[in-house]
Amino acid sequence: MYSVPSVTWQQLPCEQPASCMSGCRTANNDNCVCQQMREALDRYAGLFAKLLTPQVSLWGMRWGEPYHVDFVTRSRTASYFTLLPISNRLISGTAVVPNYETCTLEPTYNTLTFRDLDLDIWAQSFMSAFDDFLALMTNGAPTSFDDTVYQRLVTLKETLAKVLATGVAPVFAMQSDGDLSAARDQFEQHVQTSFSNAYLHASIVQIPAAVSTPVPLRAESSVPRFIGTLMEFGYTHSHGNRCVLGHQAGPQFTTMSMLEVPMPRREFPHQPSLLSQRAKLSHEARVQASACTALQWSYEAQVELPAHGAQDQLWVRLAYNKPIDEPLQDCDSTDIGDHQEMFAALASFNVAWPVLWPQMQALQQEASERHADGPAKQRVTTALLNQFEHVIQAWANWRWPTCATVPRASTAPPPADQASALYVLDFACASNGRKTLRLFAQSSQVEAGCGLSKMGWPTINGQHPCGVAFAGEVAALNNDSCWYVAQYDDQALSTMDEPTFKFVWANIDIGTYQSACSTWWIVRNANLEGSAGARTNSALVYQSPASAFSAPVVPNIILPSRQFACDGNLFTAIELALTPFANASRARPRECCLSIAMGLRSQITAPSAAALDAWCEVPILLVDNVSIANGDSETIADNAHSFATLVEQLADGFMQWFNHTTPSSQSAMLKLDVTLYFNLNEVWLPIASAPELLISIPADGTLSRRGAGSYA
């Protein structure tokens, strides 16, 4: 957090407001007042002051009446400003860079290619180098340079400060309060003391406060104000301004209050590390005697997160029915866009700096020449100034024409097909002591509203969701209005530097989804104010490169053996056994097909001396590559049959064989070996099989078709 409000009292000229203090009636009234205030400082609980200039009052506050100052703030009224990054996307491109000859500093030029670069990292190196050069030229540089060098340096310093100040913007996109011009002016003054420090850390917080005193003021006296400094960076939500009297460090330094400030982290998050993914049978899936039973499976993915903070969110897009060789969607855009000039200038500087740095250090020598074969100081200074000027000019050309607009960054990847689901795991609540995770899930838009019934909530590290609620349009996510949110407990999260998360989506209908693959990435700073808060300025929202599994996984479900009673009605028994597979094939008849092998299993009675009986299996028929029609003419495959027709053909085929061979029906069973295949990019893969679906044959061998007519 930023602790605001450390105030230091200074012994500067001051004047006495009317009736401010009594008991000192000397000719030098101002000195009398200042002396009394200094003597009373150790009785003060705090101190408010204004930057003192001649004829400006110095105000103090102490316990007791009537000498006090009332300082009042209202909840949720602070305005937050910070320097926007150059880009919140990693950049790739080519640039022409110099290659300096060590002795003469004569450059030659080459073209280099750079990939996935954070321009702000380059900019930070530039700021540090510029600070070092300023310190050298103003403190320890030789005096042999003409005035044009110093004038050029002063111009560059002022220009860079103004260019950077132009990039100061509100942290929250819809922030209407606050004085942006004052924030930029304050940043411009601050950045000139240390460009590198201000570029990394400086932010401005404006707090509307009502400051009053019961002591009468002279007409020319100013309203009392307070001054302070920003310290101790961190993160928390801003749900109000908490003012707490701090520990008094001494009579001339008093902490007035503590303010929790939601400031963004201006750095790219790391990619999630993918550990494993697999498809398996859901624990709840069983072949039951029910026409509503569907084959179900689970998709499991395990990822490891690098160091992350409360500003981060883990995004995952779960895609179903994805062809194996389909190119993976890249969630990260590396288009250089309007950053070409900035990119080229910073690339040139960062390549040149390792050569120019030792030359700059040598400028501290007092001699006008370093050595006989070395470049002159003027030549070194000119090369450095040319590099600094190149970057600052490119920065000005990029920032000033577009200073009124804020680039829009999307926190979501390009739209995927309909067979996908989007989830966002938010860490804000896990980092504030509550030890809970919030998972947002985007549901489908239907005519009556949002389709909650079609959403699948995963378990996370074995924890099931609780408190599922409609979230509507979440400012921190995207403009879609169909978001739901659920809570997860995770007591171990706070103790893990790189926690591992295992997501399991269970009870996936194999007739609807036959493969799954997931893509993962981290979004930073999108949720500074929580799900009900303001939207973060999109230029401050960072997104890591996406991590995606190389290929989808398909289930390979092997169902346990199950026995069905026949009661003489063969059609009903076969229909009951095949219903789950028929439902799966019917959903996607062009991509799914069935292979059904039918046989007769009968028991051979062993001799009395044998301990076990033997079983005999006789193959009867094979139905291969058959699909179940669903009534949609556009999806009917060439090999499609209605389910009733298929069952009738199986029953008729078995009865013809049974009547012709008249096998023993004692302890006999009809055996079905069923396999469901799915076509993934012209590759037929088995995704579910039941090698042993058994239908008992009545001992008397009497079988009926649909309960009417006898095959005995």
XYZ file of C-alpha atoms in Angstrom:
712
model
C 0.000 0.000 0.000
C 0.990 3.635 -0.123
C 1.237 5.256 3.309
C 0.214 8.742 2.695
C 0.631 11.415 4.865
C 3.989 11.753 6.501
C 4.499 15.446 7.271
C 7.759 17.173 8.148
C 7.768 20.545 9.846
C 10.411 23.018 8.789
C 11.563 26.194 10.512
C 10.555 28.654 7.811
C 9.300 32.238 8.044
C 5.689 32.378 9.124
C 3.155 34.922 10.180
C 0.656 34.939 13.009
C -3.025 34.712 12.115
C -5.279 36.908 14.198
C -6.040 35.411 17.608
C -3.923 32.371 16.781
C -1.876 32.563 19.940
C -1.611 34.965 22.817
C 0.956 35.838 25.415
C 3.678 37.157 23.079
C 3.399 40.846 22.414
C 6.729 41.897 21.031
C 7.733 44.040 18.157
C 8.892 41.037 16.160
C 5.524 39.337 16.174
C 6.358 36.717 13.476
C 9.410 35.418 15.301
C 7.393 35.248 18.498
C 4.740 33.071 16.882
C 7.276 30.719 15.328
C 9.085 30.368 18.640
C 5.857 29.498 20.447
C 4.915 26.923 17.813
C 8.310 25.240 17.986
C 8.084 25.033 21.765
C 4.629 23.464 21.529
C 5.442 20.887 18.843
C 5.881 17.998 21.270
C 2.268 18.523 22.397
C 0.927 18.249 18.873
C -0.670 14.999 17.696
C -0.103 16.006 14.103
C 0.798 18.849 11.840
C -0.829 20.282 8.738
C 1.039 22.736 6.598
C 1.276 24.143 3.151
C 4.433 24.463 1.102
C 5.684 27.595 2.745
C 6.347 30.732 0.782
C 6.497 34.271 2.107
C 3.190 35.461 3.547
C 1.770 31.906 3.832
C 0.540 30.756 7.210
C 1.968 27.749 9.008
C -0.798 25.804 10.703
C -0.465 23.333 13.523
C -2.857 20.978 15.313
C -2.712 19.876 18.927
C -4.978 18.186 21.468
C -7.325 20.439 23.369
C -9.535 23.380 22.612
C -9.639 25.777 20.979
C -6.499 25.077 18.966
C -7.215 22.231 16.562
C -7.736 21.481 12.885
C -10.544 19.223 11.641
C -9.495 16.949 8.749
C -12.382 14.960 7.224
C -12.433 12.622 4.203
C -15.332 10.667 2.736
C -15.291 6.996 1.806
C -14.481 6.097 -1.819
C -13.614 9.636 -2.902
C -9.904 9.274 -3.627
C -8.682 9.661 -7.214
C -5.778 7.573 -8.448
C -3.379 8.461 -11.256
C -0.337 6.667 -12.584
C 1.991 6.625 -15.584
C 0.641 4.412 -18.351
C 3.044 1.840 -19.819
C 4.269 2.158 -23.377
C 2.516 -1.081 -24.266
C 0.635 -3.745 -22.354
C 1.495 -6.350 -24.984
C 4.799 -8.014 -25.806
C 6.238 -6.639 -29.031
C 8.093 -8.339 -31.866
C 9.776 -6.634 -34.794
C 12.959 -5.655 -36.609
C 15.071 -2.550 -36.030
C 18.204 -0.940 -37.439
C 20.779 -0.704 -34.638
C 24.249 0.860 -34.480
C 27.504 -0.987 -34.031
C 30.071 1.463 -32.618
C 33.782 1.041 -33.283
C 35.388 1.148 -29.831
C 38.150 3.649 -30.536
C 36.537 6.086 -32.947
C 32.856 5.571 -32.051
C 32.060 5.561 -35.747
C 28.827 3.568 -36.139
C 27.918 0.980 -38.695
C 24.368 -0.307 -38.847
C 22.790 -3.742 -38.806
C 19.216 -5.001 -38.821
C 18.228 -7.207 -35.890
C 15.015 -9.074 -35.107
C 13.542 -9.036 -31.605
C 10.717 -11.182 -30.277
C 8.320 -10.884 -27.346
C 9.886 -7.824 -25.761
C 8.518 -5.648 -22.981
C 9.181 -2.097 -24.171
C 8.919 -0.784 -20.626
C 11.926 -2.888 -19.599
C 13.915 -1.157 -22.325
C 12.493 2.179 -21.183
C 13.585 1.550 -17.581
C 17.139 0.903 -18.770
C 16.990 4.136 -20.743
C 15.812 6.113 -17.692
C 18.614 4.756 -15.517
C 21.193 5.627 -18.172
C 19.776 9.128 -18.571
C 19.917 9.673 -14.799
C 23.552 8.558 -14.741
C 24.418 10.899 -17.591
C 22.646 13.821 -15.914
C 24.507 13.172 -12.671
C 27.813 13.037 -14.519
C 27.237 16.211 -16.491
C 25.924 18.252 -13.573
C 28.261 17.030 -10.845
C 31.409 15.353 -12.070
C 31.815 16.144 -15.763
C 34.771 18.070 -17.111
C 34.315 21.758 -17.765
C 35.667 21.572 -21.282
C 32.255 21.344 -22.947
C 30.695 24.357 -24.567
C 27.348 25.788 -23.583
C 25.532 24.115 -26.467
C 26.102 20.692 -24.907
C 24.560 21.746 -21.598
C 21.735 23.605 -23.288
C 20.979 20.537 -25.360
C 20.963 18.377 -22.234
C 18.634 20.753 -20.370
C 16.249 20.768 -23.324
C 16.211 16.974 -23.432
C 15.535 16.785 -19.702
C 12.615 19.200 -19.853
C 11.167 17.533 -22.946
C 11.360 14.055 -21.441
C 9.668 15.242 -18.234
C 6.804 16.785 -20.199
C 6.432 13.739 -22.448
C 6.273 11.381 -19.479
C 3.791 13.618 -17.657
C 1.504 13.439 -20.684
C 1.272 9.689 -20.110
C -0.189 10.104 -16.609
C -3.819 8.966 -16.628
C -6.510 7.759 -14.209
C -6.123 4.207 -12.934
C -9.846 3.583 -13.447
C -11.422 4.183 -16.832
C -14.617 5.881 -15.641
C -12.987 8.019 -12.952
C -14.581 11.464 -13.158
C -13.254 13.110 -10.012
C -9.778 14.399 -9.467
C -7.614 16.952 -11.231
C -5.674 15.300 -14.067
C -3.800 18.492 -14.937
C -2.607 18.870 -11.360
C -1.561 15.216 -11.285
C 0.472 15.633 -14.463
C 2.093 18.809 -13.175
C 3.018 17.070 -9.934
C 4.473 14.113 -11.821
C 6.465 16.400 -14.118
C 8.077 18.104 -11.129
C 8.768 14.820 -9.370
C 10.201 12.970 -12.357
C 12.987 15.501 -12.868
C 14.542 14.566 -9.531
C 14.961 10.940 -10.630
C 13.650 9.690 -13.956
C 14.282 6.020 -13.222
C 12.636 6.052 -9.790
C 9.602 8.029 -10.931
C 9.147 5.865 -14.008
C 8.953 2.730 -11.878
C 7.079 3.865 -8.786
C 5.535 7.333 -8.938
C 1.753 7.532 -8.688
C -0.539 10.324 -7.588
C -3.393 10.004 -5.105
C -5.772 12.916 -4.667
C -7.979 12.870 -1.576
C -10.800 15.396 -1.258
C -10.696 16.591 2.340
C -12.589 19.164 4.326
C -10.066 21.047 6.479
C -11.399 23.536 8.978
C -10.432 25.296 12.179
C -12.478 27.179 14.753
C -9.763 29.808 14.996
C -10.650 33.005 13.087
C -8.452 33.666 10.067
C -7.205 36.922 8.697
C -8.533 37.751 5.275
C -5.179 37.144 3.585
C -4.550 33.814 5.352
C -4.871 30.647 3.296
C -7.031 27.645 4.101
C -4.993 25.076 6.050
C -3.756 22.107 4.017
C -1.426 19.179 4.586
C 1.577 17.864 2.689
C 2.733 14.262 2.540
C 4.789 11.613 0.789
C 3.973 8.264 -0.808
C 5.752 5.249 0.647
C 5.686 1.455 1.035
C 4.231 -0.083 -2.151
C 1.736 -2.940 -1.954
C -1.807 -3.824 -2.936
C -5.286 -3.923 -1.484
C -8.803 -2.966 -2.500
C -9.883 0.631 -1.997
C -13.215 0.366 -0.223
C -12.672 3.545 1.768
C -10.014 5.840 3.089
C -8.876 4.696 6.523
C -7.211 7.463 8.478
C -5.368 6.157 11.535
C -3.117 8.142 13.824
C 0.311 6.594 13.429
C 3.309 6.296 15.712
C 4.897 9.665 16.372
C 8.524 9.396 15.338
C 9.525 12.701 16.852
C 8.416 16.263 17.499
C 9.073 17.240 13.879
C 7.670 14.187 12.083
C 4.168 12.807 12.518
C 2.286 10.195 10.466
C -1.210 11.566 10.034
C -3.006 8.592 8.466
C -2.795 5.415 6.409
C -4.466 5.101 3.000
C -4.949 1.797 1.183
C -4.377 2.463 -2.506
C -5.154 0.064 -5.404
C -2.154 0.650 -7.633
C -1.461 -1.555 -10.676
C 1.669 -3.617 -11.182
C 3.371 -2.361 -14.323
C 5.006 -5.595 -15.426
C 4.029 -8.605 -17.469
C 2.852 -11.731 -15.644
C 4.591 -15.006 -16.352
C 2.973 -17.778 -18.351
C 1.249 -20.590 -16.479
C 3.192 -23.848 -16.627
C 1.162 -26.732 -18.034
C 1.742 -30.018 -16.233
C -0.770 -32.530 -17.577
C -4.204 -33.105 -19.051
C -6.234 -36.272 -19.396
C -9.698 -37.606 -20.058
C -11.164 -40.287 -17.842
C -14.415 -41.930 -16.858
C -16.509 -39.877 -14.472
C -17.007 -41.565 -11.125
C -20.750 -41.067 -11.448
C -21.025 -42.659 -14.903
C -22.554 -46.128 -15.003
C -24.528 -48.099 -17.569
C -27.912 -48.211 -15.946
C -31.312 -49.498 -16.982
C -32.523 -46.078 -18.044
C -33.092 -44.506 -21.447
C -31.881 -41.174 -20.015
C -28.458 -42.482 -19.072
C -25.617 -40.888 -21.056
C -22.004 -41.880 -21.226
C -20.082 -39.314 -19.219
C -16.407 -38.519 -18.821
C -14.165 -36.013 -17.060
C -11.532 -33.623 -18.372
C -8.673 -32.939 -15.978
C -5.953 -30.306 -16.417
C -3.143 -29.472 -14.004
C -1.242 -26.172 -14.160
C 1.386 -24.461 -12.042
C 1.320 -20.724 -11.521
C 4.469 -18.633 -11.168
C 4.658 -15.908 -8.559
C 1.428 -13.936 -8.737
C -0.444 -11.338 -6.743
C -3.910 -10.168 -5.915
C -4.000 -8.145 -9.136
C -3.805 -11.346 -11.197
C -6.482 -13.536 -12.718
C -6.041 -16.980 -14.256
C -8.054 -17.281 -17.462
C -8.825 -20.608 -19.118
C -10.724 -21.386 -22.278
C -11.912 -24.976 -22.451
C -12.538 -26.020 -26.053
C -14.437 -29.152 -27.023
C -14.362 -31.204 -30.243
C -11.142 -29.565 -31.399
C -9.395 -31.325 -34.329
C -5.975 -32.654 -33.448
C -4.117 -30.730 -36.152
C -6.049 -27.473 -35.832
C -3.670 -24.561 -35.111
C -3.960 -23.341 -31.560
C -5.304 -19.854 -31.045
C -2.724 -17.460 -29.660
C -4.202 -15.243 -26.968
C -1.334 -12.769 -27.193
C -0.976 -10.196 -29.930
C 2.534 -9.099 -30.836
C 1.514 -6.617 -33.544
C 3.893 -3.673 -33.320
C 1.115 -1.264 -34.306
C 1.922 2.417 -33.690
C 5.008 1.582 -31.606
C 7.353 1.204 -34.586
C 9.310 4.426 -33.989
C 9.515 3.877 -30.229
C 10.537 0.277 -30.768
C 13.302 1.233 -33.211
C 14.667 4.014 -30.981
C 14.740 1.911 -27.811
C 16.265 -1.026 -29.683
C 19.002 1.235 -31.022
C 19.749 2.634 -27.570
C 19.810 -0.712 -25.761
C 22.215 -2.158 -28.315
C 24.453 0.935 -28.210
C 24.464 1.425 -24.438
C 26.827 -1.457 -23.503
C 29.456 0.161 -25.759
C 28.803 3.758 -24.700
C 28.632 3.016 -20.957
C 32.391 2.511 -20.442
C 33.040 5.552 -22.609
C 30.765 7.626 -20.389
C 32.559 6.452 -17.261
C 35.826 7.604 -18.789
C 34.402 11.124 -19.067
C 35.035 11.553 -15.363
C 38.735 11.888 -16.071
C 39.922 15.457 -15.843
C 42.132 15.311 -18.917
C 40.695 16.646 -22.143
C 41.724 13.419 -23.928
C 41.385 9.898 -22.516
C 44.338 8.429 -24.416
C 46.018 8.853 -27.694
C 43.966 6.249 -29.507
C 40.680 6.928 -27.722
C 37.795 9.091 -28.908
C 37.643 12.671 -27.726
C 35.266 13.562 -24.926
C 33.225 15.700 -27.265
C 32.754 12.705 -29.553
C 31.619 10.491 -26.663
C 29.193 13.122 -25.433
C 27.810 13.659 -28.916
C 27.198 9.930 -29.396
C 25.406 9.731 -26.053
C 23.307 12.823 -26.694
C 22.355 11.528 -30.139
C 21.093 8.279 -28.629
C 19.164 10.057 -25.848
C 17.711 12.540 -28.316
C 16.641 9.756 -30.682
C 14.614 8.032 -27.960
C 13.113 11.221 -26.498
C 12.087 12.497 -29.927
C 10.455 9.155 -30.766
C 8.696 9.216 -27.385
C 7.369 12.718 -28.052
C 6.181 11.805 -31.547
C 4.342 8.777 -30.160
C 2.849 10.272 -27.014
C 1.772 13.771 -27.904
C -0.372 13.129 -30.992
C -2.332 10.423 -29.131
C -2.338 11.778 -25.600
C -6.118 12.199 -25.575
C -6.830 8.554 -26.300
C -6.267 5.464 -24.231
C -5.445 2.236 -26.103
C -8.016 -0.455 -25.593
C -6.712 -3.858 -24.507
C -8.840 -6.975 -24.607
C -8.563 -9.358 -21.674
C -9.985 -12.216 -23.713
C -8.569 -14.071 -26.741
C -10.179 -13.995 -30.180
C -13.705 -15.454 -30.235
C -13.718 -19.223 -30.239
C -16.316 -21.579 -31.630
C -19.520 -22.342 -29.750
C -18.097 -25.530 -28.264
C -16.042 -23.699 -25.661
C -16.310 -22.284 -22.165
C -14.480 -19.379 -20.530
C -13.484 -19.288 -16.852
C -11.619 -16.702 -14.759
C -10.013 -17.553 -11.409
C -9.619 -14.413 -9.297
C -7.011 -14.228 -6.515
C -8.006 -10.969 -4.817
C -9.926 -12.594 -1.970
C -7.197 -15.194 -1.432
C -4.659 -12.430 -0.835
C -6.618 -10.385 1.678
C -6.794 -13.013 4.416
C -10.114 -14.618 3.436
C -8.408 -17.715 1.940
C -11.049 -18.082 -0.743
C -10.936 -18.131 -4.502
C -13.602 -16.763 -6.802
C -14.246 -18.455 -10.127
C -16.193 -16.571 -12.774
C -17.795 -18.585 -15.563
C -19.254 -17.178 -18.746
C -22.553 -18.768 -19.675
C -24.286 -18.852 -23.021
C -26.818 -16.199 -23.987
C -30.308 -17.606 -24.552
C -33.620 -15.956 -25.352
C -34.813 -16.018 -21.755
C -31.490 -14.788 -20.355
C -28.285 -16.561 -19.420
C -28.049 -20.342 -19.705
C -26.881 -21.467 -16.269
C -28.061 -25.041 -16.787
C -25.496 -25.681 -19.535
C -22.516 -24.524 -17.493
C -20.094 -26.943 -15.914
C -18.335 -25.932 -12.709
C -14.985 -27.666 -12.168
C -13.526 -28.838 -8.913
C -10.285 -27.047 -8.001
C -7.786 -29.049 -5.987
C -10.654 -31.267 -4.897
C -12.775 -28.337 -3.682
C -16.330 -28.108 -4.974
C -17.927 -24.726 -5.729
C -20.323 -23.147 -3.295
C -22.457 -20.051 -3.324
C -23.023 -19.937 -7.090
C -24.565 -16.576 -7.929
C -25.355 -14.488 -10.974
C -22.718 -11.802 -11.467
C -24.148 -10.150 -14.578
C -21.763 -7.805 -16.352
C -18.410 -7.822 -14.551
C -16.347 -4.718 -15.270
C -13.082 -6.525 -14.612
C -13.767 -9.242 -17.210
C -15.392 -8.109 -20.450
C -18.579 -6.567 -21.752
C -20.555 -9.810 -21.727
C -23.464 -9.740 -19.282
C -23.731 -13.498 -18.655
C -21.200 -14.125 -15.886
C -21.734 -16.325 -12.850
C -19.449 -16.561 -9.837
C -18.751 -19.305 -7.303
C -16.585 -19.495 -4.180
C -13.850 -22.045 -3.484
C -11.953 -22.614 -0.255
C -8.190 -22.835 -0.515
C -6.449 -22.618 2.834
C -3.083 -23.689 1.397
C -2.866 -21.017 -1.290
C -1.233 -18.341 0.865
C 1.677 -20.629 1.787
C 2.572 -21.647 -1.773
C 4.929 -19.512 -3.863
C 4.085 -21.403 -7.048
C 0.790 -23.170 -6.344
C -0.402 -26.062 -8.465
C -4.052 -26.137 -9.455
C -5.914 -29.193 -10.697
C -9.150 -28.413 -12.510
C -11.556 -31.292 -13.131
C -14.678 -30.907 -15.260
C -16.806 -33.983 -14.581
C -19.910 -35.531 -16.142
C -19.218 -34.414 -19.713
C -21.733 -35.967 -22.098
C -19.777 -38.035 -24.595
C -22.527 -37.634 -27.149
C -22.067 -33.858 -27.105
C -18.336 -33.504 -26.507
C -15.832 -36.122 -27.621
C -12.532 -34.252 -27.100
C -11.248 -31.395 -24.964
C -8.284 -29.056 -24.846
C -7.544 -25.972 -22.756
C -5.623 -22.727 -23.141
C -4.383 -20.798 -20.103
C -3.118 -17.262 -19.560
C -2.840 -14.666 -16.786
C -4.386 -11.195 -16.858
C -2.988 -8.558 -14.503
C -4.611 -5.408 -13.030
C -8.075 -6.005 -14.519
C -9.714 -6.427 -11.113
C -8.201 -3.727 -8.894
C -11.589 -2.706 -7.536
C -13.233 -6.123 -7.271
C -16.125 -7.548 -9.260
C -18.471 -4.701 -8.318
C -15.894 -1.953 -8.737
C -14.767 0.307 -11.539
C -13.133 -0.951 -14.696
C -9.369 -0.561 -14.733
C -7.897 1.648 -17.431
C -7.363 -0.840 -20.259
C -3.842 0.466 -20.946
C -2.808 -0.882 -17.528
C -4.172 -4.390 -18.089
C -1.404 -6.869 -18.928
C -1.825 -10.319 -20.394
C 0.738 -13.096 -20.364
C 1.422 -15.206 -23.445
C -0.980 -18.109 -23.676
C -0.023 -21.632 -22.683
C -1.952 -24.301 -24.576
C -1.711 -28.055 -24.648
C -0.328 -29.255 -27.961
C -3.254 -31.548 -28.781
C -6.710 -32.324 -27.437
C -7.402 -35.424 -25.405
C -10.202 -37.875 -26.076
C -11.784 -40.200 -23.539
C -11.305 -43.930 -23.726
C -14.100 -45.116 -21.495
C -14.288 -48.835 -20.758
C -17.510 -49.626 -18.977
C -17.719 -52.469 -16.483
C -19.618 -55.651 -17.222
C -23.368 -55.426 -16.753
C -26.123 -58.012 -17.029
C -29.662 -57.310 -18.213
C -32.706 -59.496 -17.600
C -34.526 -60.618 -20.721
C -37.846 -62.017 -19.471
C -38.371 -63.389 -22.953
C -38.510 -59.919 -24.652
C -35.269 -59.764 -26.631
C -36.007 -56.412 -28.337
C -36.492 -54.587 -25.043
C -33.373 -56.096 -23.508
C -31.147 -55.144 -26.474
C -32.672 -51.664 -26.596
C -31.954 -51.164 -22.897
C -28.338 -52.275 -23.219
C -27.559 -50.089 -26.240
C -29.431 -46.916 -25.265
C -26.402 -44.982 -23.848
C -24.367 -45.664 -26.991
C -27.293 -44.877 -29.257
C -27.806 -41.524 -27.557
C -24.119 -40.677 -27.998
C -24.090 -41.648 -31.672
C -27.409 -39.937 -32.386
C -26.057 -36.558 -31.188
C -23.356 -36.444 -33.902
C -24.188 -39.068 -36.560
C -21.584 -37.817 -39.049
C -18.736 -37.933 -36.518
C -19.779 -40.953 -34.437
C -20.349 -44.563 -35.378
C -20.905 -47.851 -33.574
C -19.344 -51.263 -33.875
C -21.441 -54.049 -32.320
C -20.259 -57.648 -32.023
C -22.853 -60.223 -30.933
C -22.163 -63.663 -29.541
C -23.578 -66.394 -27.316
C -21.955 -67.319 -24.046
C -23.005 -70.639 -22.535
C -21.788 -72.712 -19.637
C -20.309 -76.163 -20.147
C -20.923 -78.376 -17.167
C -17.670 -79.784 -15.909
C -17.145 -83.364 -14.662
C -17.952 -83.834 -11.025
C -14.248 -83.997 -10.193
C -13.622 -80.538 -11.695
C -13.605 -77.603 -9.393
C -14.847 -75.048 -11.961
C -17.217 -75.016 -14.897
C -16.072 -73.797 -18.327
C -17.675 -71.148 -20.539
C -18.002 -71.298 -24.278
C -18.413 -68.194 -26.496
C -19.651 -68.410 -30.067
C -19.561 -65.317 -32.335
C -22.807 -64.734 -34.162
C -22.680 -61.468 -36.129
C -20.880 -58.122 -36.431
C -22.487 -54.787 -37.201
C -19.708 -52.346 -38.103
C -19.608 -48.620 -38.862
C -23.247 -47.850 -38.227
C -24.634 -44.493 -37.049
C -27.906 -43.669 -35.355
C -30.024 -41.126 -37.233
C -31.363 -38.174 -35.257
C -34.105 -37.034 -37.647
C -32.145 -34.057 -38.981
C -31.829 -34.456 -42.739
C -28.686 -32.299 -42.870
C -26.778 -34.527 -40.457
C -27.879 -37.967 -41.683
C -24.883 -40.079 -42.571
C -24.855 -42.641 -45.373
C -24.635 -45.474 -42.852
C -27.284 -44.105 -40.486
C -30.217 -46.157 -39.222
C -32.950 -45.418 -36.780
C -32.341 -46.930 -33.367
C -35.503 -49.041 -33.550
C -34.471 -50.442 -36.938
C -31.010 -51.339 -35.652
C -32.424 -53.113 -32.590
C -34.892 -55.039 -34.728
C -32.126 -56.173 -37.082
C -29.995 -57.324 -34.161
C -32.897 -59.188 -32.570
C -33.895 -60.798 -35.877
C -30.326 -61.818 -36.672
C -29.834 -63.433 -33.286
C -33.163 -65.288 -33.440
C -32.449 -66.641 -36.895
C -29.129 -68.032 -35.701
C -30.619 -69.283 -32.414
C -33.475 -71.142 -34.136
C -31.156 -72.615 -36.732
C -28.455 -73.906 -34.392
C -30.711 -74.628 -31.381
C -27.935 -74.282 -28.806
C -28.432 -75.191 -25.208
C -30.155 -72.411 -23.338
C -29.068 -73.669 -19.940
C -27.116 -70.787 -18.332
C -26.849 -69.103 -21.755
C -26.395 -65.336 -22.264
C -26.392 -63.055 -25.276
C -23.161 -61.046 -25.219
C -22.836 -57.590 -26.822
C -19.397 -56.011 -27.352
C -20.052 -52.343 -28.233
C -17.528 -49.661 -29.212
C -18.256 -45.994 -29.960
C -15.864 -44.332 -32.441
C -15.338 -40.622 -33.035
C -13.884 -39.094 -36.188
C -11.116 -36.639 -35.255
C -9.784 -35.180 -38.482
C -10.411 -38.370 -40.482
C -8.956 -40.529 -37.733
C -11.518 -42.837 -36.126
C -10.689 -43.216 -32.453
C -12.494 -45.411 -29.912
C -13.857 -43.189 -27.161
C -16.173 -45.574 -25.274
C -16.591 -49.313 -25.176
C -18.561 -51.901 -23.266
C -16.945 -55.280 -23.965
C -19.411 -57.246 -21.873
C -23.094 -56.350 -21.966
C -24.860 -59.604 -21.090
C -28.530 -60.477 -21.693
C -29.715 -63.616 -19.954
C -31.564 -66.226 -22.059
C -34.558 -67.950 -20.425
C -33.796 -71.528 -19.423
C -36.600 -72.851 -21.641
C -35.210 -70.995 -24.661
C -38.454 -69.118 -25.248
C -37.841 -65.627 -26.690
C -40.329 -63.110 -27.974
C -40.027 -60.104 -30.272
C -41.535 -56.966 -28.709
C -43.520 -59.253 -26.411
C -45.731 -60.497 -29.292
C -44.962 -63.708 -31.115
C -42.629 -66.444 -30.083
C -39.343 -67.621 -31.542
C -39.326 -70.893 -29.588
